[in-house]
Coordinates of C-alpha atoms in Angstrom, one line a residue:
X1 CA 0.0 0.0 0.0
X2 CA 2.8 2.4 0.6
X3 CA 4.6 1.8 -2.5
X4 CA 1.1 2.3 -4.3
X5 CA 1.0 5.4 -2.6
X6 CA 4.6 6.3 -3.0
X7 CA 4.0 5.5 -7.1
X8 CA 1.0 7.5 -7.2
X9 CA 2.5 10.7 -5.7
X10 CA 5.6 10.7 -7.5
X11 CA 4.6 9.9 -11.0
X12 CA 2.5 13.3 -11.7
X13 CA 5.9 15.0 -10.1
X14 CA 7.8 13.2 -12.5
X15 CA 5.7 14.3 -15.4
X16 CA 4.8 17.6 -14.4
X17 CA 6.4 20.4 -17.1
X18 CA 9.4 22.1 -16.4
X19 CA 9.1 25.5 -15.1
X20 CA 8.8 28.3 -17.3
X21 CA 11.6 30.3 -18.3
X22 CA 11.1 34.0 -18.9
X23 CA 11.0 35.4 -22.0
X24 CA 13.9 37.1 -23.2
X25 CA 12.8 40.8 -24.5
X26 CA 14.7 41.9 -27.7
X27 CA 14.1 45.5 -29.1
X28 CA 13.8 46.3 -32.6
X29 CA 14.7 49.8 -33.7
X30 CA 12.0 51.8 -35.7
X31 CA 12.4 51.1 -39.0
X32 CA 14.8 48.3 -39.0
X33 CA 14.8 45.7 -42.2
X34 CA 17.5 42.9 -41.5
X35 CA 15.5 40.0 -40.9
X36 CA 18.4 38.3 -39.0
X37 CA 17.4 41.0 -36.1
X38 CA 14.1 40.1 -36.7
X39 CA 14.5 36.5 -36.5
X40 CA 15.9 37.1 -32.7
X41 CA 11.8 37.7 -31.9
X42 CA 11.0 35.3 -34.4
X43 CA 13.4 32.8 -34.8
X44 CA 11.2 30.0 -36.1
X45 CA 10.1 32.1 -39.5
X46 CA 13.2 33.7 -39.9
X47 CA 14.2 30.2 -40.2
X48 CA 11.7 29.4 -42.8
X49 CA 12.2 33.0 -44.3
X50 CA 15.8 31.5 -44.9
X51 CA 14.4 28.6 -47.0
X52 CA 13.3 30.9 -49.6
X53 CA 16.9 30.3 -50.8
X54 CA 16.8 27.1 -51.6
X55 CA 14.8 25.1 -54.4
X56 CA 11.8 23.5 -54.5
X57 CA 11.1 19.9 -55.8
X58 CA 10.9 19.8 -59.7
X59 CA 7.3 18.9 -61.0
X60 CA 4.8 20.4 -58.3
X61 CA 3.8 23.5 -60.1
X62 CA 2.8 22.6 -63.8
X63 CA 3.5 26.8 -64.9
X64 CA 5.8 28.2 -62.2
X65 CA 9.3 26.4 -62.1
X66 CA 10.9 29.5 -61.4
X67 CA 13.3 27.5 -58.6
X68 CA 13.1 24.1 -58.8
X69 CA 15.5 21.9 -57.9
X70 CA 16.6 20.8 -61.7
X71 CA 19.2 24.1 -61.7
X72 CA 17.4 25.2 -65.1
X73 CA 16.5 29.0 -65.6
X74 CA 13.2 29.4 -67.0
X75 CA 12.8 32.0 -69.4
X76 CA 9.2 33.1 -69.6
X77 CA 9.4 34.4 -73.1
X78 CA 10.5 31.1 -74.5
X79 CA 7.4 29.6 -72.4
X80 CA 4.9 32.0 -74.6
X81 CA 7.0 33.0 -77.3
X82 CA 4.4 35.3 -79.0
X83 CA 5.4 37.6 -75.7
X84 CA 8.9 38.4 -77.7
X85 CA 7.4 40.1 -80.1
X86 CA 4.4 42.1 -77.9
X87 CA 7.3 43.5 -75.4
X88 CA 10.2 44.0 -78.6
X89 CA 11.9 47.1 -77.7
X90 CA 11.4 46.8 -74.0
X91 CA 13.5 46.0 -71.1
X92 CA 11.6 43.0 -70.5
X93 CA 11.5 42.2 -74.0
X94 CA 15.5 40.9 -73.1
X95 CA 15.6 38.8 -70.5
X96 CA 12.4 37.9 -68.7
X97 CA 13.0 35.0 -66.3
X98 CA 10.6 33.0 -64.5
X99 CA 11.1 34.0 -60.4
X100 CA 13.1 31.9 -57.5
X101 CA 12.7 32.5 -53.9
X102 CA 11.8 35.6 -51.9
X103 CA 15.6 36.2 -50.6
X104 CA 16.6 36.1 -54.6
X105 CA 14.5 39.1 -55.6
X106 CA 17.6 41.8 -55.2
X107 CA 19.9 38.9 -56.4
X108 CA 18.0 38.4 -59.8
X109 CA 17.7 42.0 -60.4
X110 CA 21.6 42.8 -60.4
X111 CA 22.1 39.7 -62.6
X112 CA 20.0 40.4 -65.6
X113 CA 21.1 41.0 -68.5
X114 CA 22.9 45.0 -68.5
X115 CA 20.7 45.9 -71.5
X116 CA 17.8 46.4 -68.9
X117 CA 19.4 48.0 -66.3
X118 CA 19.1 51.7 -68.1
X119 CA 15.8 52.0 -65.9
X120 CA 15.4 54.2 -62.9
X121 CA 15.3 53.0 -59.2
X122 CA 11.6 52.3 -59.5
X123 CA 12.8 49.2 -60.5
X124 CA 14.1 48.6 -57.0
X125 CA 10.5 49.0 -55.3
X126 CA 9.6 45.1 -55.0
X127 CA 13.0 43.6 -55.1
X128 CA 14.5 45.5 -51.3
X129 CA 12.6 46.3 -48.2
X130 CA 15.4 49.5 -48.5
X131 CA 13.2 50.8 -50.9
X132 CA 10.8 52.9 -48.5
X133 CA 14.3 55.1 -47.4
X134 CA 15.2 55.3 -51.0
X135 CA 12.1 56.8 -51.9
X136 CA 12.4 59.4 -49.4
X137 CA 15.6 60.2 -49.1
X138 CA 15.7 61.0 -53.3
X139 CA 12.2 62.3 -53.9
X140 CA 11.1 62.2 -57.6
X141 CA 14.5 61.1 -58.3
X142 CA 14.3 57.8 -57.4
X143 CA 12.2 57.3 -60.4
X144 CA 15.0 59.2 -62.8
X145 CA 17.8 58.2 -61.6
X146 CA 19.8 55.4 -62.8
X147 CA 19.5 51.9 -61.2
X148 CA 23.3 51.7 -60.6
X149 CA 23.6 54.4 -59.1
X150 CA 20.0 53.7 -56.8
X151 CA 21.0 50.4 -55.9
X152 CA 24.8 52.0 -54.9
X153 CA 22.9 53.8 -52.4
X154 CA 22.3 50.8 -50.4
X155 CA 24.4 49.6 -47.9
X156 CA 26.0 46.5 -48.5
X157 CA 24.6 44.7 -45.7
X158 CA 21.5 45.5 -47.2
X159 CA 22.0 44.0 -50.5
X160 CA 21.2 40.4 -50.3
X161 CA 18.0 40.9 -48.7
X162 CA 15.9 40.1 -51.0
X163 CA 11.9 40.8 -50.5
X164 CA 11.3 40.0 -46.5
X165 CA 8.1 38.8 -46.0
X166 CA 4.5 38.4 -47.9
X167 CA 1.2 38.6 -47.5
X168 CA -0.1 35.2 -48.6
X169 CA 0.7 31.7 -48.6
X170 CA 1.7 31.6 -45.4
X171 CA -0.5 28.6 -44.0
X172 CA 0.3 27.5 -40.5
X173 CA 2.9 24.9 -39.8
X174 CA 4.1 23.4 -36.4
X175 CA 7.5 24.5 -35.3
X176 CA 8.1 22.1 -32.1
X177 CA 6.0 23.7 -30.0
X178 CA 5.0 26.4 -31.6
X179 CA 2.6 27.1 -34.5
X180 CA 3.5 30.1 -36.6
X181 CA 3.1 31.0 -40.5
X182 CA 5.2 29.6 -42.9
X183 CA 7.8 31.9 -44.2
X184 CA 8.8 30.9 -47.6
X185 CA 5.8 32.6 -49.0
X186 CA 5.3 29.6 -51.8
X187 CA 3.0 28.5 -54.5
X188 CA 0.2 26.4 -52.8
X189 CA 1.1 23.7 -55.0
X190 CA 4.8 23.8 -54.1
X191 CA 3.5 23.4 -50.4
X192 CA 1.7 20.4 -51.4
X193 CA -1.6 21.9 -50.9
X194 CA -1.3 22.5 -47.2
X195 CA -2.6 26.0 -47.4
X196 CA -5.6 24.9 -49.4
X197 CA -6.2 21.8 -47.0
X198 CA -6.9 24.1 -44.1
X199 CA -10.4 24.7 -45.4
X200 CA -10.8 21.7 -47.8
X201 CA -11.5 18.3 -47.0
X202 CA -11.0 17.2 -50.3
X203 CA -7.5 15.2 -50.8
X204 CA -4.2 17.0 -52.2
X205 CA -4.3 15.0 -55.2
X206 CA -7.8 16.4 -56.4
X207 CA -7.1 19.7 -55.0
X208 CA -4.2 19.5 -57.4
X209 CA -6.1 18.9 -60.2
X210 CA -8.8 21.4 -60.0
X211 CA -5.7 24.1 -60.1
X212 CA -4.3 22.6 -63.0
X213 CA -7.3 22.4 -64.7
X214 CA -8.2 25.9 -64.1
X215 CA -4.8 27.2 -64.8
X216 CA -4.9 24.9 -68.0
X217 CA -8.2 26.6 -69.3
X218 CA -6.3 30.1 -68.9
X219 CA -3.4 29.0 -70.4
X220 CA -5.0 28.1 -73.4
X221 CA -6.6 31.0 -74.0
X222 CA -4.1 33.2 -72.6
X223 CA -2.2 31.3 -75.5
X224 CA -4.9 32.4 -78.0
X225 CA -5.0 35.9 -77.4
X226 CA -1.6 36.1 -76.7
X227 CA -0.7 34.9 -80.7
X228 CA -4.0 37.1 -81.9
X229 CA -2.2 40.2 -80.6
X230 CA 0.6 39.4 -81.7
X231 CA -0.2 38.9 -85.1
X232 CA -1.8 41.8 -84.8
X233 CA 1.9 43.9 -83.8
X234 CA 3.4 42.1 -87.0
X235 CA 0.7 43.9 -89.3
X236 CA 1.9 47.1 -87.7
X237 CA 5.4 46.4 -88.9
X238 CA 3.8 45.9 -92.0
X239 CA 2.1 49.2 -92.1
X240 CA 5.4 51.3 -90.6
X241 CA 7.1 49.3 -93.8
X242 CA 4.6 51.7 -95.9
X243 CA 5.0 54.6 -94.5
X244 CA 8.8 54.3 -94.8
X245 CA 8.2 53.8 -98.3
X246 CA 6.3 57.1 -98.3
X247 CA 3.1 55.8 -99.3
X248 CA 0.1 56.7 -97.9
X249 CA -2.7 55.1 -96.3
X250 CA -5.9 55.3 -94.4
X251 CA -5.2 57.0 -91.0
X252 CA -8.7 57.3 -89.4
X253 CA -8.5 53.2 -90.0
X254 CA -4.9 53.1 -88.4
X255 CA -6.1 55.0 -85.5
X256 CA -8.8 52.2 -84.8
X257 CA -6.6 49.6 -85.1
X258 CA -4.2 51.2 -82.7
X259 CA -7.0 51.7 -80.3
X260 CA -8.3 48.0 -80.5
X261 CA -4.5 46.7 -80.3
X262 CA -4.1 48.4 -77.4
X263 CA -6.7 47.0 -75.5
X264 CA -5.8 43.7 -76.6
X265 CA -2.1 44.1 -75.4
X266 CA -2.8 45.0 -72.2
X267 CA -5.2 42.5 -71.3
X268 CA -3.3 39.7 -72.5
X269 CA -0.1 41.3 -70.6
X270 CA -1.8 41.6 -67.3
X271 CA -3.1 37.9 -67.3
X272 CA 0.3 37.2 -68.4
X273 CA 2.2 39.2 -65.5
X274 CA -0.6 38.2 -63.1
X275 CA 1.2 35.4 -62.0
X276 CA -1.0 32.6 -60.9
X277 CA -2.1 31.5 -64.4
X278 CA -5.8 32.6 -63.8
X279 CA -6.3 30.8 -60.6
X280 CA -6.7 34.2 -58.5
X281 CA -9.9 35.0 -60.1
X282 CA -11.1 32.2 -62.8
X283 CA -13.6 33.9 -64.1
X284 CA -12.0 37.5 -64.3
X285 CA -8.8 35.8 -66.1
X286 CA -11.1 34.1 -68.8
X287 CA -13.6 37.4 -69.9
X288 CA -10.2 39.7 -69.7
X289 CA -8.4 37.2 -72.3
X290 CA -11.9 36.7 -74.2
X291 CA -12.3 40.2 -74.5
X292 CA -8.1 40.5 -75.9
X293 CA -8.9 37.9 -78.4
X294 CA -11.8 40.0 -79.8
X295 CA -9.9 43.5 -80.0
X296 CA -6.9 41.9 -81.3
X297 CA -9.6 40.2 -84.1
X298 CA -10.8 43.8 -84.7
X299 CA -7.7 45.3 -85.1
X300 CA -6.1 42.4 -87.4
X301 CA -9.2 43.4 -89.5
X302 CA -8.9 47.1 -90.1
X303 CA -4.9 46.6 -90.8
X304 CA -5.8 44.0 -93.5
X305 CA -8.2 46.8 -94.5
X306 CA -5.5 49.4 -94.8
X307 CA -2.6 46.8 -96.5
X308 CA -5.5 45.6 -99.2
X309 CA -5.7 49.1 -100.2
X310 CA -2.0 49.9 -100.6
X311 CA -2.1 46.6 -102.2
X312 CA -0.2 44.8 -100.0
X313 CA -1.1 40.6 -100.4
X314 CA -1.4 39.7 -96.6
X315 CA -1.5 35.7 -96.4
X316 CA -3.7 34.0 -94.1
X317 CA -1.5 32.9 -91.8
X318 CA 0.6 35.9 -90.9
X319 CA 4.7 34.6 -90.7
X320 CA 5.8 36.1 -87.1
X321 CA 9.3 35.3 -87.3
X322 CA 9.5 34.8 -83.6
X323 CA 12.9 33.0 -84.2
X324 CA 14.5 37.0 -85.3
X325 CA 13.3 38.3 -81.6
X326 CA 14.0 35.2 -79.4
X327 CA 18.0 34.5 -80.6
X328 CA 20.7 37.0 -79.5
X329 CA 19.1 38.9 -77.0
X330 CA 20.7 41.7 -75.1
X331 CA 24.8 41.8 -74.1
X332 CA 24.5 38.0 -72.8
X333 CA 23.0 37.1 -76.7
X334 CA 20.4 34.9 -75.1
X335 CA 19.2 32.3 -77.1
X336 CA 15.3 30.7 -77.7
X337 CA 14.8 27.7 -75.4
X338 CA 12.0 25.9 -77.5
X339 CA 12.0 22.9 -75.3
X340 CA 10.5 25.2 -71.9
X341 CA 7.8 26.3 -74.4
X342 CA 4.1 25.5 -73.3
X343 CA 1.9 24.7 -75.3
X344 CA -2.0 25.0 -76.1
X345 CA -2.7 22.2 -73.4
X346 CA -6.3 22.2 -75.2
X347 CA -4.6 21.4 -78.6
X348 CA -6.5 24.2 -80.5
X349 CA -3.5 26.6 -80.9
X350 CA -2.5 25.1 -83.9
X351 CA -5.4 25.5 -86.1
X352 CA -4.9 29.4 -86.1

């Protein structure tokens, strides 16, 4: 009886939790943007802040391979190459890569190609939380003055920052004891559908699908009015070609098609720069690349209007000669990388 009793007393003192320690207080100045002093509050998504450095699995994200783990660099305007020829003559229009981690933003930036680095600081905004001093330190002359020069103004310390934390996917994850938000700020389907599963009760695997499936259905008609406008751009060369020649033609008609191509072009290069393939707002992403295809069908028509009267024979299939805008690009000479090209997943591409 008394070891029962001995047994029974000292097991729940045995068990019991330790004491708790007090928590250690650390002050962060006003303003301050290294995450490492950050990370001595909050150690456990600094730590998964860090991970944003290195790659993700290959294969998880059907559209956004930006940093997986097969070492390749995706080049976005070898994925859609009509894109070459809608951003010829800008920056972007150069070297357009597909993104890596959240600590790589400021990285990235000072490794594209030097042909796009003519722009102002603005280009710094989302690539360095040292932006916000920038800005108001120079005035209206972050926006003039060259990016060199901008990013100079940085301390070195400060340089390999990269973007510091985000907004969204961020689902919860267990840290020991603790729960906190996950850090690496990652593509849902990178994360293995964790962040959708927190409201879902469906399985990853079908969870997976639907977003494929969306993100196919945008594709292929982001595909659509992507080629439509730019067949559209290569009619304009056409026309230019004219009045180089110093004929004349119909400008009221020119004016429309301008108009029309315009509307197409941006449409189809917000979707584009959107950045989750439609799956933000389904809906939205289809009637904005519906309504591209239709201007850039307008505008096609009133430039075959204006070459039929200079008597111009336009075929009816118009030859974009993507292959002249996607080899030897910029001071690097970047070549086109047919094999990262996607394709019409609905097959319907080709019959246009």
């Amino acid at each position: 009886m008394a070891v029962g009793i001995a047994a029974f007393l000292f097991v729940p003192y045995a068990c019991s939790p330790p004491k708790p320690e007090p928590v250690k207080t650390v002050t962060i100045p006003d303003g301050e943007i290294d995450p490492a002093v950050w990370g001595k509050v909050y150690p456990e998504e600094f730590e998964l802040w860090k991970k944003t450095e290195e790659p993700d699995p290959a294969g998880k994200s059907k559209y956004k391979r930006g940093f997986d783990a097969d070492g390749i660099t995706y080049d976005k305007l070898a994925e859609f190459p009509y894109m070459v020829l809608l951003v010829n003559g800008w920056g972007v229009g150069v070297e357009y890569n597909e993104p890596r981690g959240h600590a790589h933003m400021l990285r990235d930036q000072v490794a594209i190609d030097a042909s796009r680095l003519k722009s102002g600081g603005v280009c710094l905004t989302c690539k360095t939380p040292y932006a916000p001093l920038l800005e108001k330190e120079l005035g209206e002359a972050y926006y003039r003055t060259p990016f060199k020069e901008v990013l100079d103004r940085i301390p070195e310390k400060f340089r390999d920052l990269g973007v510091a934390c985000a907004d969204c996917h961020m689902p919860y994850t267990r840290i020991g004891l603790h729960t906190v938000a996950d850090h690496r700020g990652m593509s849902p389907l990178k994360n293995d559908m964790k962040a959708c599963m927190q409201c879902h009760t469906e399985t990853a695997a079908w969870l997976r699908e639907q977003v494929i499936a969306i993100q196919d259905r945008t594709a292929s008609l982001g595909i659509r009015a992507g080629y439509a406008t730019a067949t559209t751009a290569k009619l304009f060369e056409a026309v230019h070609k004219l009045r180089e020649e110093g004929k004349t033609f119909d400008q009221a008609l020119y004016d429309k098609a301008k108009e029309y191509y315009e509307e197409a072009f941006y449409r189809s290069l917000f979707v584009g720069a959107e950045n989750s393939m439609g799956f933000h707002n389904p809906t939205e992403a289809l009637r904005i690349l519906g309504d591209a295809v239709a201007f850039a069908a307008k505008a096609e028509g009133y430039l075959r209007q204006i070459l039929a009267k200079a008597g111009v024979d336009v075929p009816a299939r118009v030859d974009l000669e993507l292959a002249k805008y996607l080899n030897d690009r910029g001071a690097k000479k970047l070549p086109d990388r047919p094999e990262q090209e996607f394709k019409d997943p609905m097959g319907v591409q080709r019959m246009f």
